[in-house]
Coordinates of C-alpha atoms and ligand atoms in Angstrom, one line a residue:
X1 CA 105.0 153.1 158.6
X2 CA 104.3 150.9 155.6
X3 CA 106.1 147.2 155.6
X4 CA 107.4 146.1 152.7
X5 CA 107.2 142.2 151.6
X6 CA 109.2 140.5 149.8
X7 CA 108.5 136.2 148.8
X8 CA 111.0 133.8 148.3
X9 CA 110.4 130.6 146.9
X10 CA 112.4 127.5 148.2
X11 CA 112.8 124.0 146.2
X12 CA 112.0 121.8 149.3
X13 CA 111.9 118.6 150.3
X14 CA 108.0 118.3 150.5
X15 CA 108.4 115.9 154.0
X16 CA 110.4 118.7 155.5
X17 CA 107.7 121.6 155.0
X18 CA 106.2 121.5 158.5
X19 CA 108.9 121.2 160.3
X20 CA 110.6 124.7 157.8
X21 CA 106.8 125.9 158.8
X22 CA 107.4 125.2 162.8
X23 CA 110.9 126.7 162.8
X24 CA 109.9 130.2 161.3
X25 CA 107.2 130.8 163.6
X26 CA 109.0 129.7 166.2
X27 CA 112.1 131.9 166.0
X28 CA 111.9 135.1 167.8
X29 CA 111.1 138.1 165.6
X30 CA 110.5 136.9 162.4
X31 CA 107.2 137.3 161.3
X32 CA 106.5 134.7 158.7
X33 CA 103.4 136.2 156.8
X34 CA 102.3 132.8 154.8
X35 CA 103.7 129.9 153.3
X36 CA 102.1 128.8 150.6
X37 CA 103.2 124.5 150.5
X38 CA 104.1 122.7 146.9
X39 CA 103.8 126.0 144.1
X40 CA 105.4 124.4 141.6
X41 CA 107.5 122.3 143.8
X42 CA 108.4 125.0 146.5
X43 CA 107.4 126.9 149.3
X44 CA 106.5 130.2 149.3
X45 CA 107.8 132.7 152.6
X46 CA 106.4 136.3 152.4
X47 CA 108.5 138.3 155.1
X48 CA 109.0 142.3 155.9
X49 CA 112.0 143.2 154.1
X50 CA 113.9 144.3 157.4
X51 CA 113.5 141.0 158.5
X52 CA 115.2 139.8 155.2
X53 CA 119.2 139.2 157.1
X54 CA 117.7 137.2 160.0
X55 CA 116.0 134.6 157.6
X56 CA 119.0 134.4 155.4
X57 CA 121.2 133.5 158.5
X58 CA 118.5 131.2 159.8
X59 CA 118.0 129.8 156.1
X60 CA 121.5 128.9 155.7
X61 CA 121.8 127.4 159.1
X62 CA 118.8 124.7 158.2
X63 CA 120.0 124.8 154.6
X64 CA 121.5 121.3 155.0
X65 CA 118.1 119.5 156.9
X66 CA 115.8 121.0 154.4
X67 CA 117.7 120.0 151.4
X68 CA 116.8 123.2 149.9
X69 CA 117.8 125.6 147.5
X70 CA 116.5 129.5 146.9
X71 CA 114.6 129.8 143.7
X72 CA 113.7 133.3 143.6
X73 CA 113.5 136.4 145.5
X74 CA 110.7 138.4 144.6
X75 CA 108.7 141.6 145.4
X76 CA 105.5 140.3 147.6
X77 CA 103.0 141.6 144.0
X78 CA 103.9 138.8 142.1
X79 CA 101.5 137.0 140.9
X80 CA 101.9 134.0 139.3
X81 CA 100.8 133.1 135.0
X82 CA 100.4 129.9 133.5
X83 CA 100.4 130.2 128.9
X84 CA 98.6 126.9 127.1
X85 CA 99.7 127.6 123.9
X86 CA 98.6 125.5 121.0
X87 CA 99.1 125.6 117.2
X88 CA 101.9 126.5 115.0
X89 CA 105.4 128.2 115.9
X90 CA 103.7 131.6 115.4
X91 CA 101.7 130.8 118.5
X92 CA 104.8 129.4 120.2
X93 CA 106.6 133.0 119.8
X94 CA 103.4 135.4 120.7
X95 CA 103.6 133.0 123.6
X96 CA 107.2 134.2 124.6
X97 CA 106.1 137.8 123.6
X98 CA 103.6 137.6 126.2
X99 CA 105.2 136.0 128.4
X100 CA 108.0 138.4 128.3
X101 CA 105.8 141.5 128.8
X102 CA 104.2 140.1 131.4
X103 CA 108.2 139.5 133.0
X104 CA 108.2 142.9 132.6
X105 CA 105.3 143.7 135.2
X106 CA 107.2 141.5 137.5
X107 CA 104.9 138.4 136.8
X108 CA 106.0 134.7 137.0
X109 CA 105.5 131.9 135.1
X110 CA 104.5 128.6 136.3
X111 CA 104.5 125.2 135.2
X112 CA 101.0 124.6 137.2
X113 CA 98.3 125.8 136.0
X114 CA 96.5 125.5 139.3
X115 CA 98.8 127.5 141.3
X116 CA 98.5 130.5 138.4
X117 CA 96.7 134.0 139.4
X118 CA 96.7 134.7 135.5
X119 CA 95.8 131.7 132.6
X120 CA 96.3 132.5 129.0
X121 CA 95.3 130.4 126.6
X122 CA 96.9 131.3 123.1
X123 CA 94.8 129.1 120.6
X124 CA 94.7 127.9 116.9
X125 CA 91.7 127.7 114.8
X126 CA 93.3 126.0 111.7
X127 CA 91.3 123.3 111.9
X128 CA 87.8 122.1 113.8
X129 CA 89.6 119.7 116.1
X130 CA 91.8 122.4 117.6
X131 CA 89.0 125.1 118.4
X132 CA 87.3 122.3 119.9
X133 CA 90.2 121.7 122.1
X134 CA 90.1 125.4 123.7
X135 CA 86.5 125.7 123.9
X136 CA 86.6 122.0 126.6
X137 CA 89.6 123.8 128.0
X138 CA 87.7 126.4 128.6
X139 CA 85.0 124.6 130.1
X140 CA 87.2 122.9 132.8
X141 CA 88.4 126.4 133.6
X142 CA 84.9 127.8 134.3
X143 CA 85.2 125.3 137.6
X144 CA 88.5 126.4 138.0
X145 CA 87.1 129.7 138.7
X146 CA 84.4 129.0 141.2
X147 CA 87.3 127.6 143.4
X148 CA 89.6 130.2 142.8
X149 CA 87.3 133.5 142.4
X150 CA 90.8 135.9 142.0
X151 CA 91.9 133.8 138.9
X152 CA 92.2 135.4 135.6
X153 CA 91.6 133.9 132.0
X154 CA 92.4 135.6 129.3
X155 CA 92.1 134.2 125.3
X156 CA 94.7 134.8 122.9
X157 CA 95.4 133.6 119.2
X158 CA 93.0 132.8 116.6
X159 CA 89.9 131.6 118.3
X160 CA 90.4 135.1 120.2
X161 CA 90.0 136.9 116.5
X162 CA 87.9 135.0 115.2
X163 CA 85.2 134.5 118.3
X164 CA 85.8 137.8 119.6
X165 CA 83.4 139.5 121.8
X166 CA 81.3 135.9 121.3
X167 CA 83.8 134.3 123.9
X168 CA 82.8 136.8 126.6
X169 CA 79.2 136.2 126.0
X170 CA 79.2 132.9 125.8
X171 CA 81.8 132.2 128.9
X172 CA 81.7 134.9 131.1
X173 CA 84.3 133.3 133.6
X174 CA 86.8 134.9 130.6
X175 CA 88.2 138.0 131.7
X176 CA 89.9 138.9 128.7
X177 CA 90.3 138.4 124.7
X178 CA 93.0 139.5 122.8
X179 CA 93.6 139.4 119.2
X180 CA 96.5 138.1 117.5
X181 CA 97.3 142.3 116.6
X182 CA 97.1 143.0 120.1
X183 CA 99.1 141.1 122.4
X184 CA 101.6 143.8 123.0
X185 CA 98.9 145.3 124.8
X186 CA 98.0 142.4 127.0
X187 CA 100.3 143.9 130.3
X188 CA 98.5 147.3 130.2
X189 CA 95.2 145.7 129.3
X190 CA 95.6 143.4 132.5
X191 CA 96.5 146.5 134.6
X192 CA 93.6 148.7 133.3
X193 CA 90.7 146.2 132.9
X194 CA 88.0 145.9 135.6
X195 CA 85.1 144.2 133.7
X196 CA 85.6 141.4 131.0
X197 CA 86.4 142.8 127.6
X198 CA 87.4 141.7 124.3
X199 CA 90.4 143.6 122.2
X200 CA 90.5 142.3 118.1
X201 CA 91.1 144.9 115.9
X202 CA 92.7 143.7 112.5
X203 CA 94.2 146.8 111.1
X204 CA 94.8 146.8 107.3
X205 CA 97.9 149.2 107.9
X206 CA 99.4 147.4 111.2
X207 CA 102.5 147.7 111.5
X208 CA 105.2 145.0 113.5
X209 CA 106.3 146.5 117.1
X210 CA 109.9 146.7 116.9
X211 CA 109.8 144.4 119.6
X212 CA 113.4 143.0 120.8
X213 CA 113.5 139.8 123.6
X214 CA 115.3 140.1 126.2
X215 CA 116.1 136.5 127.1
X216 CA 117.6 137.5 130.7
X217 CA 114.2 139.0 132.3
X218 CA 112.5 135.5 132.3
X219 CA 111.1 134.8 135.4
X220 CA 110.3 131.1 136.3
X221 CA 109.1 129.0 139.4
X222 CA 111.0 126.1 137.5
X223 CA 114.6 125.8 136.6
X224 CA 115.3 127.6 133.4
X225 CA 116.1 125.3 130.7
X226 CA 119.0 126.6 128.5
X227 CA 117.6 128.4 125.5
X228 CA 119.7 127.5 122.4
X229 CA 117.2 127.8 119.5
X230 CA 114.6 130.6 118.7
X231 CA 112.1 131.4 116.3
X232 CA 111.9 135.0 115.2
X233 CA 109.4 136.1 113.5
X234 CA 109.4 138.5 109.8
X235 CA 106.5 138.9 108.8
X236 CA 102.7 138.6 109.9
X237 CA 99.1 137.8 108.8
X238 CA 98.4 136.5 104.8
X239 CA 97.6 137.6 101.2
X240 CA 97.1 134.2 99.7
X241 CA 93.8 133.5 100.6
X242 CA 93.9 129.9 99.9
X243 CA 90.1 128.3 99.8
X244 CA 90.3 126.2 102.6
X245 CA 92.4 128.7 105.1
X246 CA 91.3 130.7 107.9
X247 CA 94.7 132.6 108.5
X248 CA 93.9 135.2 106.4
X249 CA 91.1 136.4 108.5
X250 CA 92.5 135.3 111.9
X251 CA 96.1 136.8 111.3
X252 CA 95.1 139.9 109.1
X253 CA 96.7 141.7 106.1
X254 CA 100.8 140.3 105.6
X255 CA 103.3 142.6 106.5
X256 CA 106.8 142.6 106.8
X257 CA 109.2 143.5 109.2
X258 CA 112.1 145.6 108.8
X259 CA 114.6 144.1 108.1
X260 CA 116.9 146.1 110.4
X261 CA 114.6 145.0 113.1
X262 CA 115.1 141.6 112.6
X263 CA 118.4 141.8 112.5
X264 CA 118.6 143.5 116.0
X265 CA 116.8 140.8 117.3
X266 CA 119.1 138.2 115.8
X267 CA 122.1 140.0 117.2
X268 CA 120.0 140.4 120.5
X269 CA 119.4 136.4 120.3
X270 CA 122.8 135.4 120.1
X271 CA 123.6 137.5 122.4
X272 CA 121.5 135.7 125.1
X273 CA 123.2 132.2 124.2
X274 CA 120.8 131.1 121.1
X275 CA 123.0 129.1 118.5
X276 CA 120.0 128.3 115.9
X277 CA 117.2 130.4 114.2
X278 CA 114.1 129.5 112.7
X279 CA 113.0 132.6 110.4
X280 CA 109.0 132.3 111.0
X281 CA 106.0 133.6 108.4
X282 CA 103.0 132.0 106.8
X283 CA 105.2 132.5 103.5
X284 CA 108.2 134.0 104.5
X285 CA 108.8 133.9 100.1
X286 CA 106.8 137.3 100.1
X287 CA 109.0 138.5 102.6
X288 CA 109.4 142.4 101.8
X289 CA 106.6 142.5 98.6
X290 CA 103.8 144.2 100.1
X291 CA 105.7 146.7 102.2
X292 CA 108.8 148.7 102.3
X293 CA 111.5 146.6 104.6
X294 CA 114.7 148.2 104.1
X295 CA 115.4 152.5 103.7
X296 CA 118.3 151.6 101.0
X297 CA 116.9 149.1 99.2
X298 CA 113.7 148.9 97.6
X299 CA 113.8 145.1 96.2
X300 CA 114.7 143.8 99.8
X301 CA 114.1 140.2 99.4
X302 CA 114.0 136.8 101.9
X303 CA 116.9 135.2 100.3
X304 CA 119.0 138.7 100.9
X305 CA 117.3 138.8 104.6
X306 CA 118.5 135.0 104.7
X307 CA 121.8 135.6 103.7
X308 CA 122.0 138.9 106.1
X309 CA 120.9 136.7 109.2
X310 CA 123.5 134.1 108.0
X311 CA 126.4 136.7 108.6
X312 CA 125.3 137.6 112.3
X313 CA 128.5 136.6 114.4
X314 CA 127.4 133.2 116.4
X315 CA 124.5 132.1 115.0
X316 CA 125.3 128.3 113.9
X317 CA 122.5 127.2 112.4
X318 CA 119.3 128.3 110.4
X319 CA 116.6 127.4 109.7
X320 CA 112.6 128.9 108.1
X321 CA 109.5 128.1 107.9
X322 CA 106.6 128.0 105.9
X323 CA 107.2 128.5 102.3
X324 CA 104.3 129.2 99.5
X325 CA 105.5 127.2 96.4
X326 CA 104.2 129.9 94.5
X327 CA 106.4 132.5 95.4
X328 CA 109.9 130.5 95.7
X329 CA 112.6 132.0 93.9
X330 CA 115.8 130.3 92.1
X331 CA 118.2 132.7 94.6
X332 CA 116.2 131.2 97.4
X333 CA 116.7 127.8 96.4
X334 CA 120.6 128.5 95.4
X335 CA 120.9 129.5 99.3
X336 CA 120.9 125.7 100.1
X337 CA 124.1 125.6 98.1
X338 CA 125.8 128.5 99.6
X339 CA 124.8 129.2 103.4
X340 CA 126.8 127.4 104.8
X341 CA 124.6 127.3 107.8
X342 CA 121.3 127.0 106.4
X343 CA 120.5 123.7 107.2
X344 CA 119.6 120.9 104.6
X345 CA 116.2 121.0 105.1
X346 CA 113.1 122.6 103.4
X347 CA 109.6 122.4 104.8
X348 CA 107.5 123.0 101.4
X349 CA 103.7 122.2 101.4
X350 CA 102.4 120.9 98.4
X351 CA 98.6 120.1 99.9
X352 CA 97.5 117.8 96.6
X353 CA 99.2 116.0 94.0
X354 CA 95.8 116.8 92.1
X355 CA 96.3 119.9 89.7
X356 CA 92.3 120.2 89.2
X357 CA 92.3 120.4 93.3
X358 CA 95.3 122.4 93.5
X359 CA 92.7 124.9 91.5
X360 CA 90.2 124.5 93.6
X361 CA 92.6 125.4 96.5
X362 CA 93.8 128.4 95.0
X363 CA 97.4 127.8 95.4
X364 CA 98.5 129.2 92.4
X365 CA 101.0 126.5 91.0
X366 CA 100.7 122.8 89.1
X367 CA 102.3 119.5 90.0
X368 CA 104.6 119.9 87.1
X369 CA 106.1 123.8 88.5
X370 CA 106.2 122.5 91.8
X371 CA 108.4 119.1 90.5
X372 CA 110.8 121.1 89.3
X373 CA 111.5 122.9 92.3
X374 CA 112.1 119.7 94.4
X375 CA 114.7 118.6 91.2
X376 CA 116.3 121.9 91.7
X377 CA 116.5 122.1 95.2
X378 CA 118.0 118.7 94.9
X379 CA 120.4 119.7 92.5
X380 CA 121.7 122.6 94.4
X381 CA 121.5 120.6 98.1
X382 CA 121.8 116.3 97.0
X383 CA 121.4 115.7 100.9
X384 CA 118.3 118.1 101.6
X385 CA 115.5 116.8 103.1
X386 CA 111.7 117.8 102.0
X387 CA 109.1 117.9 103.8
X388 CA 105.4 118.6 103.2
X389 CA 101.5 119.5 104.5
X390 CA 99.5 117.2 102.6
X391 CA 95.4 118.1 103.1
X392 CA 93.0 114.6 101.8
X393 CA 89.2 114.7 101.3
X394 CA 89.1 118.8 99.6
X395 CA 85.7 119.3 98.1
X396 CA 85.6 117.6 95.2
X397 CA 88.4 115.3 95.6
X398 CA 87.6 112.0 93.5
X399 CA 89.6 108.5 93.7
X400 CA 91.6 109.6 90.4
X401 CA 92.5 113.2 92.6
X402 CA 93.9 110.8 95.6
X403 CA 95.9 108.5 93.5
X404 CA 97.6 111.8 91.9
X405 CA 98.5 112.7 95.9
X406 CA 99.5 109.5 96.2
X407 CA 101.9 109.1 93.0
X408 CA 103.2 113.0 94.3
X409 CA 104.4 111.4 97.3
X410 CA 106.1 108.4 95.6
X411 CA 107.4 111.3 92.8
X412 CA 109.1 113.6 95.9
X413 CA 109.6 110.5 98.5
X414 CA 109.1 112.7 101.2
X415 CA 111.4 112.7 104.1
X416 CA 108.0 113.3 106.1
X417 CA 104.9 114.9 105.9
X418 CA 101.9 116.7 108.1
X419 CA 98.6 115.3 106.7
X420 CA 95.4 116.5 107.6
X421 CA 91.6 115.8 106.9
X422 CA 90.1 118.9 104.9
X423 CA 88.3 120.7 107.9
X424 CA 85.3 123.3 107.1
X425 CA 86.5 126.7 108.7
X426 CA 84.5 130.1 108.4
X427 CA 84.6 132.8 106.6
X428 CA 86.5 130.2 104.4
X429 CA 85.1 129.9 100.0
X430 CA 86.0 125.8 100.4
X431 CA 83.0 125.8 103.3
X432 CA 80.8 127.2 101.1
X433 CA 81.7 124.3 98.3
X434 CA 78.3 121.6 98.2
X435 CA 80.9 118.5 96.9
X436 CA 82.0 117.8 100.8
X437 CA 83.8 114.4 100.9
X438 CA 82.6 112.0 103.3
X439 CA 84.4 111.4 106.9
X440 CA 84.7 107.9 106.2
X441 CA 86.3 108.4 102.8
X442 CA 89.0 111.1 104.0
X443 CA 89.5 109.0 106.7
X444 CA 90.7 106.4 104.5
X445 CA 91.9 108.2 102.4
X446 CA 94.1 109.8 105.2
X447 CA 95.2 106.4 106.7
X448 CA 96.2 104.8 103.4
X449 CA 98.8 108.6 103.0
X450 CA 100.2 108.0 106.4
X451 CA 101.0 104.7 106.2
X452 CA 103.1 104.7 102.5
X453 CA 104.8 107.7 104.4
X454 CA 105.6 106.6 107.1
X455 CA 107.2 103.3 105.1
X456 CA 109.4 105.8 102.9
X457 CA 110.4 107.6 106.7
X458 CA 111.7 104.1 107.5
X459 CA 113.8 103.9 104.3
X460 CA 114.9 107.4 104.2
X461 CA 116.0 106.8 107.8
X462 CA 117.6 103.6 107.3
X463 CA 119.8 105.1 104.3
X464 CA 121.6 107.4 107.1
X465 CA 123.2 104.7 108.6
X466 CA 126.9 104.1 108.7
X467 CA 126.5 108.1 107.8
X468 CA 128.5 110.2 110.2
X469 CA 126.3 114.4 111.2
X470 CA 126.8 117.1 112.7
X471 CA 123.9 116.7 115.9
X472 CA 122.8 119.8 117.7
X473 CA 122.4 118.6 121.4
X474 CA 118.9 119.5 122.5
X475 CA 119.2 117.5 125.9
X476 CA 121.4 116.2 128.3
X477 CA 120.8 113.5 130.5
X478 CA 123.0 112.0 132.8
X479 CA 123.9 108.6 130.4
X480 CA 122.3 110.0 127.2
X481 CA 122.1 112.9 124.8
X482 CA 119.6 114.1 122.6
X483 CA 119.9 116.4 119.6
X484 CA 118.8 117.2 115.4
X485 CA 120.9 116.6 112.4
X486 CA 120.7 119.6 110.0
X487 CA 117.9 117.8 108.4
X488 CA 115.7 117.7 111.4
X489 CA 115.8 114.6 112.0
X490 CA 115.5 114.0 116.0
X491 CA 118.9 111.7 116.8
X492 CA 119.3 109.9 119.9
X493 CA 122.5 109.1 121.8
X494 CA 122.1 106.4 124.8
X495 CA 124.9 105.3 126.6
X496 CA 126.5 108.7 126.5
X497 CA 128.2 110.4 129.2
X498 CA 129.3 113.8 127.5
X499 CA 130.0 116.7 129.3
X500 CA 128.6 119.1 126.8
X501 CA 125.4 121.4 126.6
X502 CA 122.5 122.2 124.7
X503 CA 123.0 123.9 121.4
X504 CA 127.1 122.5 121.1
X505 CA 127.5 120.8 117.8
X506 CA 128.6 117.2 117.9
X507 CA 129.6 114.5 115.1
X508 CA 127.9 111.0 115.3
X509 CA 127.7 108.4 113.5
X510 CA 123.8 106.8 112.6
X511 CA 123.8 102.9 113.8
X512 CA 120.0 102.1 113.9
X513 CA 116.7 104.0 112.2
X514 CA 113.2 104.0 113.6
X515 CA 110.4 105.8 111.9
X516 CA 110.6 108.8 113.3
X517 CA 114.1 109.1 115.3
X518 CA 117.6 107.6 114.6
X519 CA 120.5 106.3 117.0
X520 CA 123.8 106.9 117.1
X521 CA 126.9 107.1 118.8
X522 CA 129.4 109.9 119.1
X523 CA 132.6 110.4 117.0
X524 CA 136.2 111.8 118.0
X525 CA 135.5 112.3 121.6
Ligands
SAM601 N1 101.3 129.0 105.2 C1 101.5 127.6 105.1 C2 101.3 127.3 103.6 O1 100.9 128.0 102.8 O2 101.6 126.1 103.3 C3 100.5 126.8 105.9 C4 100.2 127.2 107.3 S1 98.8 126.4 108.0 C5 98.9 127.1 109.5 C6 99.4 124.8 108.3 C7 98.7 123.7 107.5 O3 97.4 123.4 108.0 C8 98.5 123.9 106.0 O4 99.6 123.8 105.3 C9 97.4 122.9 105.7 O5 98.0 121.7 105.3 C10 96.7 122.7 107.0 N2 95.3 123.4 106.9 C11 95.0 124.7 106.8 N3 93.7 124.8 106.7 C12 93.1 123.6 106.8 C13 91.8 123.1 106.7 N4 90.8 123.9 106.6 N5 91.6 121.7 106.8 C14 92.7 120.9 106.9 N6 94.0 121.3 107.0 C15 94.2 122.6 106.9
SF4_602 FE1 96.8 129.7 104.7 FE2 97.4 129.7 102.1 FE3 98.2 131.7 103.7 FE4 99.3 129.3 104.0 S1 99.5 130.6 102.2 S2 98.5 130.7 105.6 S3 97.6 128.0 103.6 S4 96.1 131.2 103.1

């Protein structure tokens, strides 16, 4: 006769595991199999089913000495995963696409990465500094291994596609690679694979799963935090092909989803409790231009997605992210003025104020074109916030090229900004440029950007007070909320006892601005 075990994990109070320990073994026909102290804060108890009433009585009966509480029952081949995701939001949702498959197969997440049987590490190769990052990463995981010989890595994400087989040669503690087109594959690829293998095909003609979350089947060691915002992804990969960028060749071909697709998963969102939206692409503004989206409509464009999304019953705010200035349109920009839920903010990289460099980059539009959309958007939306990705020290980039960035920035006033040294990436036309700008000049250059942004933050910030927002709360605390006006700015609410929870939609009014946060204090309550 075969037994069956099952695991349940306990929160416990860590000084009252040995005496949990000497009470199971003690009592009379229950055969504890293991406990496995402190995963993620708990205990683990693998039992024989049939045995599963009798521990229940006896759990409740000590429930009150133990100060514990059941986390989880689960079947006894569990195993435990642990994602490191790093990078932009697209990372952050393959992340939850993994994770959820891997759900799925009945595996759980953990906060610890030293109590995981499974460790994926979904990377970013946008610039030097963040492959670096994995590859040390990896490098403490090689140890990892020796200790723990069961122990799975697998690499996701760009260094994945761009490394490829490389990773397995070079680091043969990696068990698996997985492309940025694959990860839907990743469960049956962990069920099938018996030697370490590498899976990073870029198909020209790949198409979107029509993948739709499930946000109930999400199995965590850890308390769940409420989920009130999602990203959700349209599109994939990039056309653009902008000098310095290794998207195009990490992320493949773009491609569009259908729009019916995306609008199950919004409905499917909402559904599970999620009050905001991010639509996510590399430029959602091509949305629907190199393939076919919608069966009734051939000129199925982002604004109309936008505007489709708007109308799904619940959804309170929305948001997207990242916009080519090359491709925005005048209906686009007009949605500011009438979506009522599309919040009053637009993310819109610009990367040099220098038209000769904005050449060089191959981004397709001038200073002067890209002017006039911030006057328009600011005409449609007065309150809108704009944001940027500058990049300092592009090949070729003189003194009179900076200053141009620099008058751009005092031109827009930026509400904030990601700046970045120019990084060499391969495959990339920019690395094979011979007018590289020094370190110590983009450095400079670099410092000198962040600081006169970081002075118009301030101002921008300080002009909000005595101004009264609608705040999403992000975070409850027992004397003190956290949440983000429509603009995105990060508002914090001390001395607040509220009883209200993530994702409900407060008014309160600014009273102090930092550079990067603002106060305030709640209205009508
Ligand atoms: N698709 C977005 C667009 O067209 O603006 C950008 C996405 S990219 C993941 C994010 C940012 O990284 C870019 O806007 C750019 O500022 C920066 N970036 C990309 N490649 C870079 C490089 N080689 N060196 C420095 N920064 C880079
Ligand atoms: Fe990279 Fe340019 Fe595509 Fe943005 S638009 S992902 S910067 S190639």
């Amino acid at each position: 006769m075969s037994i069956v075990l099952e695991s349940l994990y306990l929160r416990i109070n860590p000084a009252r595991y040995h005496y949990l320990k000497f009470i199971l073994e003690a009592y009379d026909g229950l055969c504890l199999l293991s406990t496995v102290p402190e995963i993620a804060g708990c205990v683990c108890i693998r039992y024989p089913k049939e045995q599963a009433k009798k521990l229940y009585n006896l759990l409740s009966s000590l429930a009150a000495s133990l100060n514990s509480n059941c986390i989880q029952k689960t079947p006894m081949s569990s195993k435990l995963f642990f994602i490191k995701t790093f990078g932009c939001q697209m990372n952050e949702r393959d992340s939850e696409i993994m994770a959820q498959l891997l759900y799925e197969k009945e595996y759980i997440e953990t906060s610890e990465s030293d109590d995981a049987d499974l460790i994926i590490l979904n990377t970013c190769s946008i610039r030097a500094k963040a492959e670096q990052k994995v590859m040390s990463l990896l490098g403490v995981l090689r140890k990892h291994k020796k200790r723990k010989p069961g122990l799975k890595i697998c690499v996701a994400g760009c260094v994945a596609q761009q490394e490829g087989k490389r990773i397995i040669e070079r680091m043969p503690h990696v068990d698996l690679v997985i492309g940025t087109q694959n990860i839907y594959e990743l469960a049956e690829l962990l069920e099938k694979q018996d030697k370490p293998s590498a899976l990073t095909s870029l198909a020209d003609d790949y198409k979107i799963p029509a993948f739709i979350p499930n946000l109930k089947t999400r199995n965590k060691t850890d308390k769940q935090p409420v989920i009130f915002k999602k990203f959700l992804t349209i599109m994939q990969g990039c056309n653009n092909y902008c000098t310095y960028c290794v998207v195009p060749f990490t992320r493949g071909r773009e491609i569009s989803r259908e729009a019916d697709h995306i609008l199950k998963e919004a409905y499917a969102l909402v559904q599970g409790g999620v009050k905001e939206i991010t639509l996510l692409g590399q430029n959602v503004n091509s949305y629907g231009r190199t393939n076919t989206v919608s069966k009734n409509d051939s000129n199925y464009t982002f604004s109309k997605l936008l505007r489709a999304v708007a109308e799904v019953p619940g959804v309170k705010r929305l948001r997207f992210t990242t916009s080519n200035p090359k491709d925005l349109s005048d209906d686009l920009m007009r949605c500011f003025e009438d979506v009522e839920i599309l919040c009053p903010h637009f993310h819109l990289p610009v990367q040099s104020g220098s038209n000769k460099i904005l050449s060089r980059m191959n981004r397709k539009y001038t200073r002067e074109q890209y002017l006039e959309q911030v006057a328009a958007l600011r005409s449609y939306c007065p309150e809108i916030a704009i944001t940027t990705d500058m990049i300092v020290g592009f090949p070729g980039e003189t003194d009179t090229d900076f200053q141009e960035t620099m008058s751009l920035l005092e031109e827009v006033y930026y509400h904030g900004s990601y700046s970045f040294k120019y990084s060499d990436r391969p495959g990339t036309r920019s690395k094979t440029f011979d007018d590289k700008i020094e370190e110590s000049v983009k450095s400079e250059r670099l410092r000198i950007f962040q600081t006169r942004q970081d002075e118009i933050c301030l101002e921008h910030n300080q002009s909000y007070i005595g101004k009264t927002l609608p705040i999403m709360i992000e975070k409850t605390g027992k004397k003190s909320l956290v949440g983000r006006a429509g603009t995105n700015h990060l508002v914090h609410l001390p001395d607040t006892v509220y009883d209200c929870n993530p994702g409900d939609i407060l008014k309160a009014e600014i009273i102090h601005a930092g550079h990067h946060s603002l106060r305030g204090c709640l209205q009508d309550i």
